[in-house]
PDB file of C-alpha atoms in Angstrom:
ATOM      1  CA  MET A 513     110.820 -30.137  12.861  1.00  0.00           C
ATOM      2  CA  GLU A 514     114.515 -30.316  11.991  1.00  0.00           C
ATOM      3  CA  GLN A 515     113.699 -32.742   9.191  1.00  0.00           C
ATOM      4  CA  LEU A 516     110.966 -30.405   7.895  1.00  0.00           C
ATOM      5  CA  ASP A 517     113.409 -27.503   7.918  1.00  0.00           C
ATOM      6  CA  ARG A 518     115.873 -29.569   5.882  1.00  0.00           C
ATOM      7  CA  TYR A 519     113.191 -30.321   3.307  1.00  0.00           C
ATOM      8  CA  ARG A 520     112.307 -26.661   3.091  1.00  0.00           C
ATOM      9  CA  GLU A 521     115.949 -25.771   2.605  1.00  0.00           C
ATOM     10  CA  GLN A 522     116.132 -28.298  -0.227  1.00  0.00           C
ATOM     11  CA  LEU A 523     113.073 -26.674  -1.815  1.00  0.00           C
ATOM     12  CA  LYS A 524     114.724 -23.275  -1.548  1.00  0.00           C
ATOM     13  CA  VAL A 525     117.795 -24.602  -3.355  1.00  0.00           C
ATOM     14  CA  CYS A 526     115.560 -26.047  -6.077  1.00  0.00           C
ATOM     15  CA  ASP A 527     113.706 -22.739  -6.425  1.00  0.00           C
ATOM     16  CA  GLU A 528     116.973 -20.844  -6.769  1.00  0.00           C
ATOM     17  CA  LYS A 529     118.120 -23.229  -9.508  1.00  0.00           C
ATOM     18  CA  ILE A 530     114.790 -22.856 -11.315  1.00  0.00           C
ATOM     19  CA  LEU A 531     114.954 -19.072 -11.063  1.00  0.00           C
ATOM     20  CA  GLN A 532     118.476 -18.892 -12.429  1.00  0.00           C
ATOM     21  CA  GLY A 533     117.574 -21.362 -15.163  1.00  0.00           C
ATOM     22  CA  LEU A 534     114.567 -19.296 -16.220  1.00  0.00           C
ATOM     23  CA  LEU A 535     116.543 -16.055 -16.265  1.00  0.00           C
ATOM     24  CA  GLU A 536     119.239 -17.729 -18.365  1.00  0.00           C
ATOM     25  CA  ARG A 537     116.639 -19.239 -20.684  1.00  0.00           C
ATOM     26  CA  ASN A 538     114.990 -15.869 -21.260  1.00  0.00           C
ATOM     27  CA  ARG A 539     118.370 -14.335 -22.016  1.00  0.00           C
ATOM     28  CA  VAL A 540     118.983 -17.029 -24.620  1.00  0.00           C
ATOM     29  CA  VAL A 541     115.556 -16.377 -26.163  1.00  0.00           C
ATOM     30  CA  GLU A 542     116.541 -12.732 -26.624  1.00  0.00           C
ATOM     31  CA  GLU A 543     119.877 -13.771 -28.135  1.00  0.00           C
ATOM     32  CA  ILE A 544     118.094 -16.070 -30.587  1.00  0.00           C
ATOM     33  CA  MET A 545     115.841 -13.216 -31.678  1.00  0.00           C
ATOM     34  CA  ALA A 546     118.849 -10.942 -32.182  1.00  0.00           C
ATOM     35  CA  CYS A 547     120.655 -13.652 -34.165  1.00  0.00           C
ATOM     36  CA  LYS A 548     117.681 -14.200 -36.460  1.00  0.00           C
ATOM     37  CA  GLU A 549     117.349 -10.500 -37.137  1.00  0.00           C
ATOM     38  CA  LYS A 550     121.067  -9.962 -37.710  1.00  0.00           C
ATOM     39  CA  ASN A 551     121.289 -12.828 -40.201  1.00  0.00           C
ATOM     40  CA  GLY A 552     117.998 -12.184 -41.973  1.00  0.00           C
ATOM     41  CA  MET A 553     116.528 -15.493 -40.829  1.00  0.00           C
ATOM     42  CA  LYS A 554     112.842 -16.314 -40.591  1.00  0.00           C
ATOM     43  CA  ILE A 555     111.353 -15.240 -37.272  1.00  0.00           C
ATOM     44  CA  LEU A 556     108.714 -17.968 -37.323  1.00  0.00           C
ATOM     45  CA  GLN A 557     110.064 -21.495 -36.968  1.00  0.00           C
ATOM     46  CA  PRO A 558     107.171 -23.731 -35.862  1.00  0.00           C
ATOM     47  CA  ASP A 559     109.235 -26.875 -36.444  1.00  0.00           C
ATOM     48  CA  GLN A 560     111.366 -25.934 -33.451  1.00  0.00           C
ATOM     49  CA  GLU A 561     108.297 -25.865 -31.208  1.00  0.00           C
ATOM     50  CA  ALA A 562     107.362 -29.327 -32.476  1.00  0.00           C
ATOM     51  CA  ARG A 563     110.848 -30.582 -31.620  1.00  0.00           C
ATOM     52  CA  GLN A 564     110.567 -29.133 -28.112  1.00  0.00           C
ATOM     53  CA  GLU A 565     107.220 -30.845 -27.642  1.00  0.00           C
ATOM     54  CA  ALA A 566     108.614 -34.182 -28.818  1.00  0.00           C
ATOM     55  CA  TRP A 567     111.574 -33.872 -26.434  1.00  0.00           C
ATOM     56  CA  LEU A 568     109.309 -33.080 -23.478  1.00  0.00           C
ATOM     57  CA  GLU A 569     106.990 -35.967 -24.329  1.00  0.00           C
ATOM     58  CA  GLU A 570     109.910 -38.379 -24.310  1.00  0.00           C
ATOM     59  CA  ALA A 571     111.503 -36.910 -21.173  1.00  0.00           C
ATOM     60  CA  LEU A 572     108.283 -37.214 -19.166  1.00  0.00           C
ATOM     61  CA  LYS A 573     107.633 -40.870 -19.916  1.00  0.00           C
ATOM     62  CA  GLY A 574     107.100 -42.704 -16.634  1.00  0.00           C
ATOM     63  CA  CYS A 575     107.189 -39.477 -14.618  1.00  0.00           C
ATOM     64  CA  ARG A 576     104.783 -39.410 -11.661  1.00  0.00           C
ATOM     65  CA  HIS A 577     104.070 -35.713 -12.114  1.00  0.00           C
ATOM     66  CA  GLN A 578     103.647 -35.408 -15.868  1.00  0.00           C
ATOM     67  CA  GLU A 579     100.606 -33.130 -15.711  1.00  0.00           C
ATOM     68  CA  GLU A 580     102.197 -30.718 -13.258  1.00  0.00           C
ATOM     69  CA  VAL A 581     105.538 -30.569 -15.068  1.00  0.00           C
ATOM     70  CA  ARG A 582     103.857 -30.117 -18.443  1.00  0.00           C
ATOM     71  CA  ALA A 583     101.815 -27.223 -17.052  1.00  0.00           C
ATOM     72  CA  VAL A 584     105.026 -25.511 -15.932  1.00  0.00           C
ATOM     73  CA  PHE A 585     106.691 -26.005 -19.321  1.00  0.00           C
ATOM     74  CA  ASP A 586     103.597 -24.717 -21.097  1.00  0.00           C
ATOM     75  CA  ARG A 587     103.882 -21.530 -19.061  1.00  0.00           C
ATOM     76  CA  ILE A 588     107.615 -21.269 -19.748  1.00  0.00           C
ATOM     77  CA  HIS A 589     106.982 -21.530 -23.494  1.00  0.00           C
ATOM     78  CA  TRP A 590     104.208 -18.937 -23.172  1.00  0.00           C
ATOM     79  CA  GLY A 591     106.712 -16.599 -21.535  1.00  0.00           C
ATOM     80  CA  SER A 592     109.208 -17.135 -24.355  1.00  0.00           C
ATOM     81  CA  LYS A 593     106.546 -16.214 -26.900  1.00  0.00           C
ATOM     82  CA  ARG A 594     105.717 -13.055 -24.973  1.00  0.00           C
ATOM     83  CA  ILE A 595     109.387 -12.062 -24.964  1.00  0.00           C
ATOM     84  CA  GLN A 596     109.477 -12.508 -28.741  1.00  0.00           C
ATOM     85  CA  ALA A 597     106.302 -10.451 -29.162  1.00  0.00           C
ATOM     86  CA  ARG A 598     107.696  -7.559 -27.121  1.00  0.00           C
ATOM     87  CA  LYS A 599     110.926  -7.699 -29.109  1.00  0.00           C
ATOM     88  CA  LEU A 600     109.086  -7.617 -32.421  1.00  0.00           C
ATOM     89  CA  PHE A 601     106.164  -5.303 -31.731  1.00  0.00           C
ATOM     90  CA  SER A 602     106.141  -2.320 -29.379  1.00  0.00           C
ATOM     91  CA  TYR A 603     102.649  -1.566 -30.626  1.00  0.00           C
ATOM     92  CA  ASN A 604      99.325  -3.222 -31.441  1.00  0.00           C
ATOM     93  CA  ILE A 605      98.597  -5.029 -34.699  1.00  0.00           C
ATOM     94  CA  VAL A 606      95.285  -3.892 -36.139  1.00  0.00           C
ATOM     95  CA  LEU A 607      93.757  -6.225 -38.711  1.00  0.00           C
ATOM     96  CA  ILE A 608      91.227  -4.818 -41.158  1.00  0.00           C
ATOM     97  CA  GLY A 609      89.547  -6.219 -44.232  1.00  0.00           C
ATOM     98  CA  PHE A 610      86.360  -7.503 -45.771  1.00  0.00           C
ATOM     99  CA  MET A 611      84.490 -10.395 -44.168  1.00  0.00           C
ATOM    100  CA  GLY A 612      86.196 -13.700 -44.896  1.00  0.00           C
ATOM    101  CA  ALA A 613      89.565 -12.086 -45.567  1.00  0.00           C
ATOM    102  CA  GLY A 614      91.097 -14.024 -42.665  1.00  0.00           C
ATOM    103  CA  LYS A 615      91.165 -11.577 -39.752  1.00  0.00           C
ATOM    104  CA  SER A 616      89.934 -14.037 -37.121  1.00  0.00           C
ATOM    105  CA  THR A 617      92.109 -16.862 -38.419  1.00  0.00           C
ATOM    106  CA  ILE A 618      95.266 -14.760 -38.402  1.00  0.00           C
ATOM    107  CA  SER A 619      94.435 -13.283 -34.992  1.00  0.00           C
ATOM    108  CA  GLU A 620      94.211 -16.779 -33.543  1.00  0.00           C
ATOM    109  CA  TYR A 621      97.440 -17.825 -35.235  1.00  0.00           C
ATOM    110  CA  LEU A 622      99.337 -14.799 -33.904  1.00  0.00           C
ATOM    111  CA  ASN A 623      98.041 -15.722 -30.460  1.00  0.00           C
ATOM    112  CA  THR A 624      99.433 -19.237 -30.923  1.00  0.00           C
ATOM    113  CA  LEU A 625     102.799 -18.039 -32.241  1.00  0.00           C
ATOM    114  CA  PHE A 626     103.440 -15.114 -29.901  1.00  0.00           C
ATOM    115  CA  ALA A 627     100.933 -15.481 -27.038  1.00  0.00           C
ATOM    116  CA  MET A 628      99.570 -12.079 -28.037  1.00  0.00           C
ATOM    117  CA  ASP A 629      96.225 -11.110 -26.595  1.00  0.00           C
ATOM    118  CA  VAL A 630      93.459 -10.900 -29.188  1.00  0.00           C
ATOM    119  CA  VAL A 631      90.559  -8.456 -29.187  1.00  0.00           C
ATOM    120  CA  GLU A 632      87.755  -9.320 -31.591  1.00  0.00           C
ATOM    121  CA  MET A 633      86.039  -5.951 -31.597  1.00  0.00           C
ATOM    122  CA  ASP A 634      82.603  -7.158 -32.669  1.00  0.00           C
ATOM    123  CA  GLN A 635      82.628  -9.941 -30.087  1.00  0.00           C
ATOM    124  CA  LEU A 636      83.741  -7.663 -27.263  1.00  0.00           C
ATOM    125  CA  ILE A 637      81.179  -4.981 -28.093  1.00  0.00           C
ATOM    126  CA  ALA A 638      78.405  -7.571 -28.310  1.00  0.00           C
ATOM    127  CA  GLN A 639      79.483  -9.047 -24.985  1.00  0.00           C
ATOM    128  CA  ARG A 640      79.533  -5.668 -23.259  1.00  0.00           C
ATOM    129  CA  GLU A 641      76.174  -4.637 -24.688  1.00  0.00           C
ATOM    130  CA  GLY A 642      74.579  -7.999 -23.982  1.00  0.00           C
ATOM    131  CA  MET A 643      73.192  -8.350 -27.500  1.00  0.00           C
ATOM    132  CA  SER A 644      74.290  -9.263 -31.006  1.00  0.00           C
ATOM    133  CA  ILE A 645      75.684  -6.697 -33.428  1.00  0.00           C
ATOM    134  CA  ALA A 646      72.551  -7.070 -35.555  1.00  0.00           C
ATOM    135  CA  ASP A 647      70.380  -6.291 -32.507  1.00  0.00           C
ATOM    136  CA  ILE A 648      72.522  -3.281 -31.614  1.00  0.00           C
ATOM    137  CA  PHE A 649      71.960  -1.924 -35.123  1.00  0.00           C
ATOM    138  CA  GLU A 650      68.239  -2.576 -34.912  1.00  0.00           C
ATOM    139  CA  VAL A 651      67.697  -1.158 -31.421  1.00  0.00           C
ATOM    140  CA  TYR A 652      70.169   1.743 -31.294  1.00  0.00           C
ATOM    141  CA  GLY A 653      71.206   2.340 -34.893  1.00  0.00           C
ATOM    142  CA  GLU A 654      74.520   2.253 -36.735  1.00  0.00           C
ATOM    143  CA  GLU A 655      75.793   5.559 -35.348  1.00  0.00           C
ATOM    144  CA  TYR A 656      75.581   4.205 -31.806  1.00  0.00           C
ATOM    145  CA  PHE A 657      77.525   1.103 -32.801  1.00  0.00           C
ATOM    146  CA  ARG A 658      80.195   3.108 -34.642  1.00  0.00           C
ATOM    147  CA  ASN A 659      80.659   5.261 -31.544  1.00  0.00           C
ATOM    148  CA  LEU A 660      81.218   2.107 -29.498  1.00  0.00           C
ATOM    149  CA  GLU A 661      83.900   1.040 -31.996  1.00  0.00           C
ATOM    150  CA  THR A 662      85.665   4.388 -31.701  1.00  0.00           C
ATOM    151  CA  ALA A 663      85.564   4.309 -27.889  1.00  0.00           C
ATOM    152  CA  LEU A 664      87.029   0.798 -27.859  1.00  0.00           C
ATOM    153  CA  LEU A 665      89.865   1.788 -30.188  1.00  0.00           C
ATOM    154  CA  VAL A 666      90.712   4.680 -27.858  1.00  0.00           C
ATOM    155  CA  GLU A 667      90.655   2.309 -24.889  1.00  0.00           C
ATOM    156  CA  LEU A 668      93.012  -0.132 -26.597  1.00  0.00           C
ATOM    157  CA  GLN A 669      95.660   2.551 -27.113  1.00  0.00           C
ATOM    158  CA  GLU A 670      96.665   1.941 -23.488  1.00  0.00           C
ATOM    159  CA  ARG A 671      97.819  -1.582 -24.358  1.00  0.00           C
ATOM    160  CA  GLU A 672     100.686  -3.089 -26.353  1.00  0.00           C
ATOM    161  CA  ASN A 673     101.255  -6.389 -28.177  1.00  0.00           C
ATOM    162  CA  VAL A 674      97.524  -6.801 -28.755  1.00  0.00           C
ATOM    163  CA  VAL A 675      96.045  -8.110 -31.994  1.00  0.00           C
ATOM    164  CA  ILE A 676      92.917  -6.094 -32.750  1.00  0.00           C
ATOM    165  CA  SER A 677      90.558  -7.693 -35.251  1.00  0.00           C
ATOM    166  CA  CYS A 678      88.226  -5.028 -36.590  1.00  0.00           C
ATOM    167  CA  GLY A 679      84.772  -5.402 -38.026  1.00  0.00           C
ATOM    168  CA  GLY A 680      84.519  -4.878 -41.756  1.00  0.00           C
ATOM    169  CA  GLY A 681      83.067  -1.382 -41.408  1.00  0.00           C
ATOM    170  CA  THR A 682      85.456  -0.060 -38.765  1.00  0.00           C
ATOM    171  CA  PRO A 683      88.006   1.551 -41.155  1.00  0.00           C
ATOM    172  CA  LEU A 684      85.285   3.363 -43.092  1.00  0.00           C
ATOM    173  CA  ARG A 685      85.162   5.998 -40.362  1.00  0.00           C
ATOM    174  CA  GLU A 686      88.162   8.318 -40.595  1.00  0.00           C
ATOM    175  CA  CYS A 687      88.272   9.002 -36.857  1.00  0.00           C
ATOM    176  CA  ASN A 688      88.558   5.228 -36.289  1.00  0.00           C
ATOM    177  CA  VAL A 689      91.572   5.049 -38.580  1.00  0.00           C
ATOM    178  CA  ARG A 690      93.250   7.851 -36.641  1.00  0.00           C
ATOM    179  CA  GLU A 691      92.700   5.991 -33.390  1.00  0.00           C
ATOM    180  CA  MET A 692      94.039   2.732 -34.864  1.00  0.00           C
ATOM    181  CA  LYS A 693      97.298   4.394 -35.860  1.00  0.00           C
ATOM    182  CA  ARG A 694      97.956   6.084 -32.513  1.00  0.00           C
ATOM    183  CA  ASN A 695      99.409   2.881 -31.074  1.00  0.00           C
ATOM    184  CA  GLY A 696      99.166   0.372 -33.864  1.00  0.00           C
ATOM    185  CA  ARG A 697     100.156  -0.733 -37.329  1.00  0.00           C
ATOM    186  CA  VAL A 698      97.204  -1.365 -39.619  1.00  0.00           C
ATOM    187  CA  VAL A 699      97.364  -4.534 -41.696  1.00  0.00           C
ATOM    188  CA  LEU A 700      94.846  -4.983 -44.495  1.00  0.00           C
ATOM    189  CA  LEU A 701      94.060  -8.607 -45.306  1.00  0.00           C
ATOM    190  CA  THR A 702      92.425  -9.035 -48.679  1.00  0.00           C
ATOM    191  CA  ALA A 703      91.333 -11.793 -51.016  1.00  0.00           C
ATOM    192  CA  SER A 704      89.478 -12.221 -54.293  1.00  0.00           C
ATOM    193  CA  PRO A 705      85.660 -12.188 -54.290  1.00  0.00           C
ATOM    194  CA  GLU A 706      85.741 -15.861 -55.274  1.00  0.00           C
ATOM    195  CA  THR A 707      87.873 -16.705 -52.238  1.00  0.00           C
ATOM    196  CA  ILE A 708      85.674 -14.619 -49.953  1.00  0.00           C
ATOM    197  CA  LEU A 709      82.539 -16.404 -51.165  1.00  0.00           C
ATOM    198  CA  GLU A 710      84.132 -19.810 -50.633  1.00  0.00           C
ATOM    199  CA  ARG A 711      85.041 -18.878 -47.070  1.00  0.00           C
ATOM    200  CA  VAL A 712      81.676 -17.395 -46.022  1.00  0.00           C
ATOM    201  CA  LYS A 713      79.150 -19.361 -48.076  1.00  0.00           C
ATOM    202  CA  ASP A 714      78.190 -21.657 -45.199  1.00  0.00           C
ATOM    203  CA  SER A 715      78.060 -18.917 -42.563  1.00  0.00           C
ATOM    204  CA  HIS A 716      74.759 -17.366 -41.519  1.00  0.00           C
ATOM    205  CA  GLU A 717      76.310 -14.700 -39.300  1.00  0.00           C
ATOM    206  CA  ARG A 718      76.942 -12.206 -42.109  1.00  0.00           C
ATOM    207  CA  PRO A 719      73.682 -10.229 -42.438  1.00  0.00           C
ATOM    208  CA  LEU A 720      75.213  -7.926 -45.051  1.00  0.00           C
ATOM    209  CA  ILE A 721      75.359 -10.747 -47.616  1.00  0.00           C
ATOM    210  CA  GLU A 722      72.999 -13.359 -46.156  1.00  0.00           C
ATOM    211  CA  ASN A 723      70.619 -13.191 -49.116  1.00  0.00           C
ATOM    212  CA  HIS A 724      73.225 -12.146 -51.685  1.00  0.00           C
ATOM    213  CA  LYS A 725      75.944 -14.781 -51.654  1.00  0.00           C
ATOM    214  CA  THR A 726      77.291 -14.260 -55.152  1.00  0.00           C
ATOM    215  CA  VAL A 727      80.672 -13.262 -56.500  1.00  0.00           C
ATOM    216  CA  ASP A 728      79.210 -10.194 -58.236  1.00  0.00           C
ATOM    217  CA  TYR A 729      77.542  -8.878 -55.085  1.00  0.00           C
ATOM    218  CA  ILE A 730      80.632  -9.411 -52.937  1.00  0.00           C
ATOM    219  CA  GLU A 731      82.802  -7.778 -55.599  1.00  0.00           C
ATOM    220  CA  GLN A 732      80.551  -4.698 -55.604  1.00  0.00           C
ATOM    221  CA  LEU A 733      80.726  -4.363 -51.823  1.00  0.00           C
ATOM    222  CA  MET A 734      84.480  -4.827 -51.805  1.00  0.00           C
ATOM    223  CA  GLU A 735      84.962  -2.194 -54.472  1.00  0.00           C
ATOM    224  CA  LYS A 736      82.913   0.306 -52.450  1.00  0.00           C
ATOM    225  CA  ARG A 737      85.251  -0.179 -49.505  1.00  0.00           C
ATOM    226  CA  ARG A 738      88.544  -0.684 -51.331  1.00  0.00           C
ATOM    227  CA  GLU A 739      89.683   2.954 -51.347  1.00  0.00           C
ATOM    228  CA  LYS A 740      88.980   3.413 -47.627  1.00  0.00           C
ATOM    229  CA  TYR A 741      90.674   0.140 -46.728  1.00  0.00           C
ATOM    230  CA  GLU A 742      93.813   0.869 -48.713  1.00  0.00           C
ATOM    231  CA  ALA A 743      94.053   4.426 -47.375  1.00  0.00           C
ATOM    232  CA  ALA A 744      93.945   3.084 -43.801  1.00  0.00           C
ATOM    233  CA  ALA A 745      96.513   0.316 -44.297  1.00  0.00           C
ATOM    234  CA  ASP A 746     100.205   0.438 -43.416  1.00  0.00           C
ATOM    235  CA  VAL A 747     100.612  -3.010 -44.984  1.00  0.00           C
ATOM    236  CA  VAL A 748      98.454  -4.908 -47.493  1.00  0.00           C
ATOM    237  CA  ILE A 749      98.594  -8.710 -47.594  1.00  0.00           C
ATOM    238  CA  HIS A 750      96.785 -10.847 -50.159  1.00  0.00           C
ATOM    239  CA  THR A 751      95.651 -14.087 -48.547  1.00  0.00           C
ATOM    240  CA  ASP A 752      94.548 -16.092 -51.615  1.00  0.00           C
ATOM    241  CA  GLY A 753      96.222 -19.480 -51.794  1.00  0.00           C
ATOM    242  CA  LYS A 754      98.229 -18.968 -48.585  1.00  0.00           C
ATOM    243  CA  ASP A 755      97.975 -20.809 -45.291  1.00  0.00           C
ATOM    244  CA  ALA A 756      98.048 -19.082 -41.903  1.00  0.00           C
ATOM    245  CA  LEU A 757     101.784 -19.585 -41.427  1.00  0.00           C
ATOM    246  CA  GLU A 758     102.630 -18.060 -44.812  1.00  0.00           C
ATOM    247  CA  ILE A 759     100.401 -15.066 -44.124  1.00  0.00           C
ATOM    248  CA  CYS A 760     101.899 -14.512 -40.671  1.00  0.00           C
ATOM    249  CA  GLU A 761     105.447 -14.838 -42.009  1.00  0.00           C
ATOM    250  CA  GLU A 762     104.690 -12.138 -44.559  1.00  0.00           C
ATOM    251  CA  LEU A 763     102.965 -10.005 -41.935  1.00  0.00           C
ATOM    252  CA  VAL A 764     105.941 -10.140 -39.562  1.00  0.00           C
ATOM    253  CA  SER A 765     108.440  -9.513 -42.356  1.00  0.00           C
ATOM    254  CA  ARG A 766     106.518  -6.543 -43.746  1.00  0.00           C
ATOM    255  CA  LEU A 767     105.998  -4.961 -40.332  1.00  0.00           C
ATOM    256  CA  ARG A 768     109.655  -5.380 -39.401  1.00  0.00           C
ATOM    257  CA  GLY A 769     110.640  -3.772 -42.688  1.00  0.00           C
ATOM    258  CA  LEU A 770     108.273  -0.899 -42.007  1.00  0.00           C
ATOM    259  CA  ASP A 771     109.735  -0.426 -38.527  1.00  0.00           C
ATOM    260  CA  ARG A 772     113.271  -0.282 -39.908  1.00  0.00           C
ATOM    261  CA  GLU A 773     112.236   2.396 -42.393  1.00  0.00           C
ATOM    262  CA  ARG A 774     110.794   4.496 -39.601  1.00  0.00           C
TER     263      ARG A 774
END
C-alpha cells in the first residue's frame, strides 16, 4: 500500500505540472492574439499548425503511448482554437448567400480553424422534423418551414461563437434578418452565376434549379434575391477565384474592422 501511495503522489505531481503548463500555455495563446492584433498581423497562420503537427510526429516516434498522447494534444489544440474564437468573436457568425456561394465550405473551414460549432440550419431542421426540406415544403408548406427557421434563429441567440449557415431563402424574411442580427454578424458570400453553376451542376439536392441548370436561370434567381441579401449583410465577400483560407482571412479581417468601428 505504501508503494501504491507513492505512485499516486507521483501522479499528483505530474497532474500539477500539467495543470500549470496548460494555464501558462493558454496565457501565451492570449498574448499571441494580442500581439497579432497590435501589429496588424494575419490572424490565420495555418503553417504554424503544420509545424506543430510535424514536431509532435517526430517527438512521439517510438513512444509506447502515441495514440493516448496524441489525443491529449489534439484536445489542447482544440482548446487553443476556442480561446482564439472567443477573443475574436463575442457573437455568432451568420452566413447567407445563394446556393453554391460557399456557405457550407466556409462553415467547415471556420470549424477547423477556430473549433467553432457549426449549425447548418437546413440540416438541423430536417433532422428535427424527420424529413427532407423538400418533404416539409410538400407536406406542411413553405410558411411552416419559414416559421421553423425563425424559431431556430431565436434559439441560437442564446449561444456565442457559433457559425450559422442559413438556407438560401432565410434572409428573404425580414423578421429572420432581425433575429440574425440580435447576436450575430451577417456575412454575405456571393459569386458569379458562372461560378455558382460550376459548383452545383453535379448536385441533385437543389430542387429550385434541378431542371434549370443554366447561367441565365441562376442569374435571374440571384437578381431577385440580391437586394434582400445585400440589405441583410454586415459584410459582403466575393468568393470567385478564392480558396477557403483566403475567404476566411478576408472574413476575419472585415469582421474585426467592423467591430473596431462599433
